[in-house]
mmCIF file of C-alpha atoms and ligand atoms in Angstrom:
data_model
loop_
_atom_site.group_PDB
_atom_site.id
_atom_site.type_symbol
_atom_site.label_atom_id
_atom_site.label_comp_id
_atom_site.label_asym_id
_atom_site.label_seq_id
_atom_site.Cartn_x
_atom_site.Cartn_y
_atom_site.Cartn_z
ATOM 1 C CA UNK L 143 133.480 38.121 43.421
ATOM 2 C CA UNK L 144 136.394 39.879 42.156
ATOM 3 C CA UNK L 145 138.391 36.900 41.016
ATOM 4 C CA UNK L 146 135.170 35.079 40.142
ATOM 5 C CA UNK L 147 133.280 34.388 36.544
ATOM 6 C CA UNK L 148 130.067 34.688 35.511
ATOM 7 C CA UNK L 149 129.142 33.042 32.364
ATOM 8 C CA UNK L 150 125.585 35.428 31.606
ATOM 9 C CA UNK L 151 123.534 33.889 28.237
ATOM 10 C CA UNK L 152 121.435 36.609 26.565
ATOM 11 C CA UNK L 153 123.562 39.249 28.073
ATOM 12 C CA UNK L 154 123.903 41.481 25.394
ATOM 13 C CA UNK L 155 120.419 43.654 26.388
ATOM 14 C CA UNK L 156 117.619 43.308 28.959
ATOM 15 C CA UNK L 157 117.609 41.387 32.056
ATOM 16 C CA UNK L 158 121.074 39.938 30.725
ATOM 17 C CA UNK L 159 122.575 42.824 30.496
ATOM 18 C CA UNK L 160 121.508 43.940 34.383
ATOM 19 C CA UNK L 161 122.874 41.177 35.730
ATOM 20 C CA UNK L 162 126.105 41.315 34.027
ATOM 21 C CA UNK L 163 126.568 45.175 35.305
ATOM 22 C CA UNK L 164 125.430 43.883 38.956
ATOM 23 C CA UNK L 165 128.248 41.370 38.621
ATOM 24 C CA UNK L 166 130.376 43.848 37.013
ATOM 25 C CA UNK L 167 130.160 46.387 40.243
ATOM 26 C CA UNK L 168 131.478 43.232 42.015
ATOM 27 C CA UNK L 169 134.447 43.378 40.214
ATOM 28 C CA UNK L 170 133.536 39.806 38.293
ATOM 29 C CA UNK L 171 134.527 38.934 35.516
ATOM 30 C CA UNK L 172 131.706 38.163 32.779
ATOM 31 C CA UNK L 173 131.389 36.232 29.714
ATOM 32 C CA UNK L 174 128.434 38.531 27.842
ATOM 33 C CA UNK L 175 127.020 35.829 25.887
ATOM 34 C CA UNK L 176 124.600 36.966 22.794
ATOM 35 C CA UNK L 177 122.471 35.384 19.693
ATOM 36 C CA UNK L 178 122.673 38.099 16.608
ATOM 37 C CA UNK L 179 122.552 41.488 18.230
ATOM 38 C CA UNK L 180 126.788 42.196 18.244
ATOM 39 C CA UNK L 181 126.012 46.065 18.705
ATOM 40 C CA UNK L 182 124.087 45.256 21.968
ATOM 41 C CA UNK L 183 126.455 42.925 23.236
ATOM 42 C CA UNK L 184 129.798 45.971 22.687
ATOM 43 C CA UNK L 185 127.254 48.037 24.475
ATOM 44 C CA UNK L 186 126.785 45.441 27.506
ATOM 45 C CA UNK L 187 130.442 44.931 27.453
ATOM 46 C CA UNK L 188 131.369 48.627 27.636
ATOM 47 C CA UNK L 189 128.770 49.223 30.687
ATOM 48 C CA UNK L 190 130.477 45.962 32.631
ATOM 49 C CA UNK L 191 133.959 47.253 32.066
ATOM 50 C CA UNK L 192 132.380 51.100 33.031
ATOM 51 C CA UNK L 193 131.260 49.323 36.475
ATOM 52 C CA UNK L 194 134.215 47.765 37.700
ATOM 53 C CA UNK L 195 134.477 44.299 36.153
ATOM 54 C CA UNK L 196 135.861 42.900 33.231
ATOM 55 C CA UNK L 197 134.329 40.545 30.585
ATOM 56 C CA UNK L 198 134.348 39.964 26.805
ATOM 57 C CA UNK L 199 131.317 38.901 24.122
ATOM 58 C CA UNK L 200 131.090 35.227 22.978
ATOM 59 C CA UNK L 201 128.234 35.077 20.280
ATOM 60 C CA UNK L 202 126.380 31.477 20.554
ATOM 61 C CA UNK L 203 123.247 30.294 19.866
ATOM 62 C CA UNK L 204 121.823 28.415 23.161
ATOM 63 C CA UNK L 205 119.741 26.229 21.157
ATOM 64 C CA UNK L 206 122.732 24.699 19.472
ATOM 65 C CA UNK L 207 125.242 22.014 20.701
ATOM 66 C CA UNK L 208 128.530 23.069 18.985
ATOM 67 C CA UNK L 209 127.646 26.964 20.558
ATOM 68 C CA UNK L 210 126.996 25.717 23.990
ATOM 69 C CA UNK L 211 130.161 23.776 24.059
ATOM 70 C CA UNK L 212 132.280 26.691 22.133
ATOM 71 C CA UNK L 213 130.711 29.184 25.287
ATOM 72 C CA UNK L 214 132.065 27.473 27.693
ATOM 73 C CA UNK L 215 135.384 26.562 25.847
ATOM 74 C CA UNK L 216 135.812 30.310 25.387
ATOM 75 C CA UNK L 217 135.226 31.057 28.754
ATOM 76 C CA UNK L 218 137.349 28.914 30.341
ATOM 77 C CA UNK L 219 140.200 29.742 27.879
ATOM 78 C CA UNK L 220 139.885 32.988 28.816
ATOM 79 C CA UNK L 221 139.578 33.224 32.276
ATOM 80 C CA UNK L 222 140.198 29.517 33.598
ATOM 81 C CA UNK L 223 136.987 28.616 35.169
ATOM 82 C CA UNK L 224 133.466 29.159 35.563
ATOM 83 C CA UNK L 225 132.102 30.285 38.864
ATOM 84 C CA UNK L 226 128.562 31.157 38.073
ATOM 85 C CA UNK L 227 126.319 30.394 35.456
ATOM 86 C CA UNK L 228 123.502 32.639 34.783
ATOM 87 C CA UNK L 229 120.719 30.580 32.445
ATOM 88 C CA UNK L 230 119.371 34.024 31.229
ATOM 89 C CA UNK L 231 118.832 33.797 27.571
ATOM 90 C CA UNK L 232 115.236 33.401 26.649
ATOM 91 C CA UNK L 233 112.623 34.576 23.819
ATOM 92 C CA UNK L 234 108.957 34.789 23.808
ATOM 93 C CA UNK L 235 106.770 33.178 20.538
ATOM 94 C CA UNK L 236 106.507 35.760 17.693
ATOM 95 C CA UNK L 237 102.702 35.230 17.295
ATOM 96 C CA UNK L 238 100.331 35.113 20.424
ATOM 97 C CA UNK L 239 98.075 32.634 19.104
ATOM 98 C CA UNK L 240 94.957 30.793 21.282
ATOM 99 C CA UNK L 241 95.979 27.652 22.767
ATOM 100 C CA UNK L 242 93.558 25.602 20.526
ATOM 101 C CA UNK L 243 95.646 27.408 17.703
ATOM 102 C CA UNK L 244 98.766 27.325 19.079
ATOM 103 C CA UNK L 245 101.761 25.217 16.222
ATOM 104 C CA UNK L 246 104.346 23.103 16.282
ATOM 105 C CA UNK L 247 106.729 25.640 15.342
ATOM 106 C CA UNK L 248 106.557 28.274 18.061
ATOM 107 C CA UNK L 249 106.763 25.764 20.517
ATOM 108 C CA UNK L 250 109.594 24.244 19.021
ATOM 109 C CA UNK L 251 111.534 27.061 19.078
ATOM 110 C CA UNK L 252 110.887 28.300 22.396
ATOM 111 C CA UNK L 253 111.338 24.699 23.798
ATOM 112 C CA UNK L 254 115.178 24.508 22.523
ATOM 113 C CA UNK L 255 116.164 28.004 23.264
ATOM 114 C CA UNK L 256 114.458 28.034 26.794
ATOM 115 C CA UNK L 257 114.545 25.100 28.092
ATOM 116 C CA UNK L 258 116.830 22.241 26.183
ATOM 117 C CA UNK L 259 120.008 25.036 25.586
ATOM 118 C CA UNK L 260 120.017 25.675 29.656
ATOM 119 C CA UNK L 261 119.341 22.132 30.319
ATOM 120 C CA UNK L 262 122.505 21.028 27.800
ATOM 121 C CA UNK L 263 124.634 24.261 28.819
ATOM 122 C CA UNK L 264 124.066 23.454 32.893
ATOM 123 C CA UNK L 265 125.593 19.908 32.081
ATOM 124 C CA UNK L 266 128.510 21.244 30.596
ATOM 125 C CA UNK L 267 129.255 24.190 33.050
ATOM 126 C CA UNK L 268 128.597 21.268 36.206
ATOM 127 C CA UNK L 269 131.041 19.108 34.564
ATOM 128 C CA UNK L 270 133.267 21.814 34.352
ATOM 129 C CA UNK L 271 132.985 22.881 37.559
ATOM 130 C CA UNK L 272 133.226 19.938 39.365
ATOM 131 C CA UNK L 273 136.855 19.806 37.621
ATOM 132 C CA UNK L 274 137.607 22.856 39.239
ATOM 133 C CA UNK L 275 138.842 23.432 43.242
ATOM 134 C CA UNK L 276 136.600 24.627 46.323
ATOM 135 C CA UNK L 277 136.814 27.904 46.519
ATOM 136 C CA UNK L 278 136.879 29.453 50.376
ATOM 137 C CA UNK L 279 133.331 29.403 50.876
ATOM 138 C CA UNK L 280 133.495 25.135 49.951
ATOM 139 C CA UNK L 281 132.010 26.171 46.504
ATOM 140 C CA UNK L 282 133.175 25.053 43.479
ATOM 141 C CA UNK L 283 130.390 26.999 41.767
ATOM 142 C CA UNK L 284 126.800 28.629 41.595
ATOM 143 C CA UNK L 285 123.852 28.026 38.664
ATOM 144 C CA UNK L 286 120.914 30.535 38.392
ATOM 145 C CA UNK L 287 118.267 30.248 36.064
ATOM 146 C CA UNK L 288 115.683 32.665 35.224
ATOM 147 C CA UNK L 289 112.210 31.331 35.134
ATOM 148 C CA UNK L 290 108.913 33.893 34.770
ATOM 149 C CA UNK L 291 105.847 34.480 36.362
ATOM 150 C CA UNK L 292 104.626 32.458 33.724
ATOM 151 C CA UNK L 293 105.369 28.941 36.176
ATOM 152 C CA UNK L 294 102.519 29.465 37.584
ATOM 153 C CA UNK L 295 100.444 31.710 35.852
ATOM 154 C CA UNK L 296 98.185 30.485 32.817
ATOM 155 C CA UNK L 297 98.552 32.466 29.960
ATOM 156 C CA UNK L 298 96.147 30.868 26.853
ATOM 157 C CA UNK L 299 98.014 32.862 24.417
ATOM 158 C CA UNK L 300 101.326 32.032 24.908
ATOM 159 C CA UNK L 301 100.757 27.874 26.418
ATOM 160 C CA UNK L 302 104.517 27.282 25.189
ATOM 161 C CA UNK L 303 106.099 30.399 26.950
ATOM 162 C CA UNK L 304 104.208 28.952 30.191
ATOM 163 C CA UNK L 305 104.849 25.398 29.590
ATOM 164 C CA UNK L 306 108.393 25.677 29.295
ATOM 165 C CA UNK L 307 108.957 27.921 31.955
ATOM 166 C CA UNK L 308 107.633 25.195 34.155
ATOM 167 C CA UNK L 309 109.958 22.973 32.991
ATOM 168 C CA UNK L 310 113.053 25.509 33.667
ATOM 169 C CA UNK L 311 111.618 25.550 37.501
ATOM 170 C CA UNK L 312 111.762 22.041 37.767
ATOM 171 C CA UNK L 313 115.423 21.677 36.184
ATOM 172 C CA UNK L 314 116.640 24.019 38.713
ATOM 173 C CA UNK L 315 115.150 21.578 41.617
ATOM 174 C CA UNK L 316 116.937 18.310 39.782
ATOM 175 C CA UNK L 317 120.404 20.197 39.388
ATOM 176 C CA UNK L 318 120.009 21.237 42.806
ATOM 177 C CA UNK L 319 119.576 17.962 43.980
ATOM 178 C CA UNK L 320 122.385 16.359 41.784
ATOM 179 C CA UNK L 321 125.384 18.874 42.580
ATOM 180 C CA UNK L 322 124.331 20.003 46.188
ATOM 181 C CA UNK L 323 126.915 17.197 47.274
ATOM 182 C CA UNK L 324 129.489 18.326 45.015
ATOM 183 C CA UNK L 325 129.920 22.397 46.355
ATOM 184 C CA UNK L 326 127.152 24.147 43.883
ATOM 185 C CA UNK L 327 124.276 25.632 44.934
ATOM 186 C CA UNK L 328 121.236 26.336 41.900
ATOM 187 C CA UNK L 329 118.988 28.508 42.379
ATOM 188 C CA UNK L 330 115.672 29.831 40.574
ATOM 189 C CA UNK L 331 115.049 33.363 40.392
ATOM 190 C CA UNK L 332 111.175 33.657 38.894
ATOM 191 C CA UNK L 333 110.833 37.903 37.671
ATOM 192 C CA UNK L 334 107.310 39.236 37.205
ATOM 193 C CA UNK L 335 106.824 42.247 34.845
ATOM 194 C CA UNK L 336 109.927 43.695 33.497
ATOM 195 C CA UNK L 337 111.158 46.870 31.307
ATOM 196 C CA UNK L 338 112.517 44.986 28.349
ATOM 197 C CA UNK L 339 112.354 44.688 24.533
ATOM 198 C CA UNK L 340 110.656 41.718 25.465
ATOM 199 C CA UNK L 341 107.867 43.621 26.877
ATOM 200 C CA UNK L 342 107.742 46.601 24.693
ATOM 201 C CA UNK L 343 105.551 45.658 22.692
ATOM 202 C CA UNK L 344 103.026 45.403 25.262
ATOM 203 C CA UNK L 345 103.612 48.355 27.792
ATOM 204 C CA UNK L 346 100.186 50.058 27.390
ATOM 205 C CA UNK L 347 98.461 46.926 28.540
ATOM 206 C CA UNK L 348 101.236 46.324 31.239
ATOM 207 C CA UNK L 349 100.922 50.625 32.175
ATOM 208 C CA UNK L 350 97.853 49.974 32.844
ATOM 209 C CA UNK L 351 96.985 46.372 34.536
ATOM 210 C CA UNK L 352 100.274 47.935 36.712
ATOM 211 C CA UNK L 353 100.474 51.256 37.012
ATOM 212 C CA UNK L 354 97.120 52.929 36.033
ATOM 213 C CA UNK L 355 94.229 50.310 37.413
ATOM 214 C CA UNK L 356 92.473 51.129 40.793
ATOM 215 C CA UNK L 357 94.158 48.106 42.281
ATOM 216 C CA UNK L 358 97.103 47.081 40.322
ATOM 217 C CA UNK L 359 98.348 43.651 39.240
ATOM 218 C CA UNK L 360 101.410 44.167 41.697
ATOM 219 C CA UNK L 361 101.215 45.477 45.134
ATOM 220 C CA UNK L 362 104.533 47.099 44.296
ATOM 221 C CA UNK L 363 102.971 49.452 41.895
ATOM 222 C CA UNK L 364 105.876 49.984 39.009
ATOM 223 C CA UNK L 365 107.292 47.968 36.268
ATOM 224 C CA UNK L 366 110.374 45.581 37.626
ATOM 225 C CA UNK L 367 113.627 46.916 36.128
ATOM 226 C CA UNK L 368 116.998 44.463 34.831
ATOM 227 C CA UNK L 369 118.776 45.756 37.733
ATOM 228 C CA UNK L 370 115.893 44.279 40.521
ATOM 229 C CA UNK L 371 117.025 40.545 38.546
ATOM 230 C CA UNK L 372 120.584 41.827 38.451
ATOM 231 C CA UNK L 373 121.152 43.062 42.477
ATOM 232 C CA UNK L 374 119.273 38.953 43.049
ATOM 233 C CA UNK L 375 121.600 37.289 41.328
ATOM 234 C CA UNK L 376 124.572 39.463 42.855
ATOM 235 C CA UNK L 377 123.275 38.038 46.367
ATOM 236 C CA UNK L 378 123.559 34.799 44.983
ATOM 237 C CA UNK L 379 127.404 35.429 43.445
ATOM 238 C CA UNK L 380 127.754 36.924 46.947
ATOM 239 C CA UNK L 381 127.083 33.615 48.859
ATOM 240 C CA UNK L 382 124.622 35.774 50.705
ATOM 241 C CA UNK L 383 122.579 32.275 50.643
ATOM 242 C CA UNK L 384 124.723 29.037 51.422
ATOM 243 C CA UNK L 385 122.573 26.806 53.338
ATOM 244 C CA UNK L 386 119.622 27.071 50.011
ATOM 245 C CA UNK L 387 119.676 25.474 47.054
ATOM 246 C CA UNK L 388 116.938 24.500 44.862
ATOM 247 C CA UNK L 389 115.267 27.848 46.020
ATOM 248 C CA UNK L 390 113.027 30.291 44.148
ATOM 249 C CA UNK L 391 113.363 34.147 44.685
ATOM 250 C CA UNK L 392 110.370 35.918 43.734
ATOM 251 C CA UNK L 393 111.587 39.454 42.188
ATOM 252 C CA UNK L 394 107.626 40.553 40.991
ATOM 253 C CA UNK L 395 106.587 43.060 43.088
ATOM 254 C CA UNK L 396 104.479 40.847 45.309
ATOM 255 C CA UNK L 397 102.457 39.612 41.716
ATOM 256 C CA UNK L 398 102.584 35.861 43.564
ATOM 257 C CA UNK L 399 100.291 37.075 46.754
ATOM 258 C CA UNK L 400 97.185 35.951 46.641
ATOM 259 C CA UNK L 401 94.988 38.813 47.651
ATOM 260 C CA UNK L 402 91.187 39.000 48.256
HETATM 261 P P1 LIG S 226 115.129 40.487 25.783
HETATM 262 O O1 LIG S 226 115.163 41.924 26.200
HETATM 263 O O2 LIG S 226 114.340 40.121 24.579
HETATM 264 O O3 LIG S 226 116.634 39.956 25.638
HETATM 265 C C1 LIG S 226 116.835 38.641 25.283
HETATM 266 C C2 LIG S 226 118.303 38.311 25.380
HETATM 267 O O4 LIG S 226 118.470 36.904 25.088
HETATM 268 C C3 LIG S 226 119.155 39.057 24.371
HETATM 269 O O5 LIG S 226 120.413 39.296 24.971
HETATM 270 C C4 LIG S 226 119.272 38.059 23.223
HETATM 271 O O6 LIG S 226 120.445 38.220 22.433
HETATM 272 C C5 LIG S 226 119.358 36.756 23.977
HETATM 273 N N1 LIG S 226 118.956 35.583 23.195
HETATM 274 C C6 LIG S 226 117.788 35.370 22.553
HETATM 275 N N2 LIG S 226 117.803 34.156 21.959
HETATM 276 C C7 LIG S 226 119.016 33.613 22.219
HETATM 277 C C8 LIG S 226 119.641 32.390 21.877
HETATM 278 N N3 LIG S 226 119.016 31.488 21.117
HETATM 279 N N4 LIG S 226 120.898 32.152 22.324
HETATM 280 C C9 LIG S 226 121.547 33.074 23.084
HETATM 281 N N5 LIG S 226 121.003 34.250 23.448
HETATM 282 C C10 LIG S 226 119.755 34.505 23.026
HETATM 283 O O7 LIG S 226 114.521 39.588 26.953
HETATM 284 P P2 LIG S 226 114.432 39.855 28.536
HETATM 285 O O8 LIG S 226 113.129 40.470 28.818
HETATM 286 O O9 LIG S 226 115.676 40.495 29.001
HETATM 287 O O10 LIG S 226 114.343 38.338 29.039
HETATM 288 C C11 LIG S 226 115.460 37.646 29.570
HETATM 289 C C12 LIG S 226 114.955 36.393 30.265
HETATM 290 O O11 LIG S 226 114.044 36.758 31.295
HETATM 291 C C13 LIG S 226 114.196 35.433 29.358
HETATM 292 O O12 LIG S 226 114.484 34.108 29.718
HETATM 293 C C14 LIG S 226 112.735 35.761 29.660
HETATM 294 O O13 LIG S 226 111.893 34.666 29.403
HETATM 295 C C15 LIG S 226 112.828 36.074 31.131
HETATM 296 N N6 LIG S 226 111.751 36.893 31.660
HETATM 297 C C16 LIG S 226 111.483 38.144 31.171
HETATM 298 C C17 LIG S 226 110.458 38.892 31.739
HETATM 299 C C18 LIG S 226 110.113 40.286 31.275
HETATM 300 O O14 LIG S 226 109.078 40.820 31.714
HETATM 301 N N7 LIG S 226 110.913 40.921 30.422
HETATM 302 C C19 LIG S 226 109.688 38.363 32.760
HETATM 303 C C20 LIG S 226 109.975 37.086 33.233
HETATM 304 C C21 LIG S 226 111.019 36.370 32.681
HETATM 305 P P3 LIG S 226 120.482 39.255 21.156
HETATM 306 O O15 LIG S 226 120.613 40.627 21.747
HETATM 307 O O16 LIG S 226 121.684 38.828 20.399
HETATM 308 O O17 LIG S 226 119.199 39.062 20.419
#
């Protein structure tokens, strides 16, 4: 990966910022995209450069055209081509309301950051890399997007989290299909419970259902850390997985099991 670039949205804190410093101990080179959180993202930055890589911060908002098309502008300005795309960037709704109270506002929001600003920003980065050469490997680049848990599992107060989710698993399946032809390989990775600001607000409940229960929610019995999604999608930058596309990597503990 040394020569290679990773394009990471959200990457300023959280499962972002784990998978840039995975990259980073590569020796990649990463474009530590953020939304409003600039002290974060000099943070993020500073840790990527501290493990080996190199990078630099491009603020954009992933739910708006003109930013999608400035990230990858910037990128490829500054480091002449995108090798990997990391579809990271994500929020959960504000208010965990009951599906039969659920608005039009929450799921708004979540649908155009999570789902419509990767769909929009995967065009763009395909298009640019099918202008760019195979690299050894045949590749002429990678897309990863990071799903939830929530694919499959029904959570009544939070539908729209769940609901788009879904959708971000199927849009890695119809990318996969589209580019497999043309050198790039997408690929879903699906975390379970992870340390976060995301989930901070909800660690007793998570302490416990994980950690604390007789039998816990996860057969691995501790919360999943940024680095678990980060050392995945370093596989992935790796080639470690040529011959799949469209695939799902389950990094939840064992949460999907069914167990009796
Ligand atoms: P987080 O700690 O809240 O961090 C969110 C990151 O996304 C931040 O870097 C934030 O930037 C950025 N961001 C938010 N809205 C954005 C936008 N509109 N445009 C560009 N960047 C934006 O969240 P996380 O827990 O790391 O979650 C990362 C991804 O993993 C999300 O897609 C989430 O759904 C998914 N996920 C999380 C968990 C979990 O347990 N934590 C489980 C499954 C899946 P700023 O710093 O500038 O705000």
């Amino acid at each position: 990966m040394s020569s290679k670039t990773a394009l990471v949205t959200g990457a300023s804190r959280g499962i972002g910022r784990g998978i840039a410093i995975e990259l980073a101990r590569t020796g990649a080179r990463v474009a530590i995209n953020y939304a409003g959180n600039a002290e974060a993202a000099a943070e993020a930055l500073a840790l990527v450069k501290a493990a080996g890589g190199d990078g630099f911060i491009v603020q954009g908002d992933v739910a708006v055209a003109a930013d999608r098309e400035r990230l990858v502008v910037e990128t490829v300005a500054k480091f002449g081509r995108i090798d990997l795309l990391v579809n990271n960037a994500g929020v959960a709704p504000k208010v965990r309301a009951d599906l039969l109270d659920a608005g039009e506002e929450s799921f708004d929001r979540l649908f155009a950051i999570n789902l419509k600003g990767p769909f929009f920003l995967s065009q763009l980065v395909a298009k640019q890399m099918l202008s760019q050469e195979r690299d050894r490997e045949g590749f002429r680049g990678r897309l990863v997007n990071i799903t939830s848990i929530s694919v499959y599992t029904a959570s009544i107060n939070r539908g729209d989290y769940c609901m788009v989710k879904a959708g971000l698993a199927m849009m890695t399946k119809l990318f996969a299909d589209r580019l497999a032809n043309d050198g790039i390989n997408v690929y879903e990775i699906r975390p379970g419970v992870i340390a976060t600001d995301m989930t901070g607000g909800v660690k007793e409940k998570y302490d416990k259902l994980i950690i604390t229960d007789e039998r816990g929610i996860t057969p691995i019995r501790r919360w999943g850390q940024p680095e678990d999604i980060g050392r995945a999608v370093r596989a992935i930058a790796e080639d470690r997985f040529p011959f799949s596309t469209g695939a799902c990597f389950d990094v939840d503990g064992g949460f999907h099991l069914h167990r009796l």
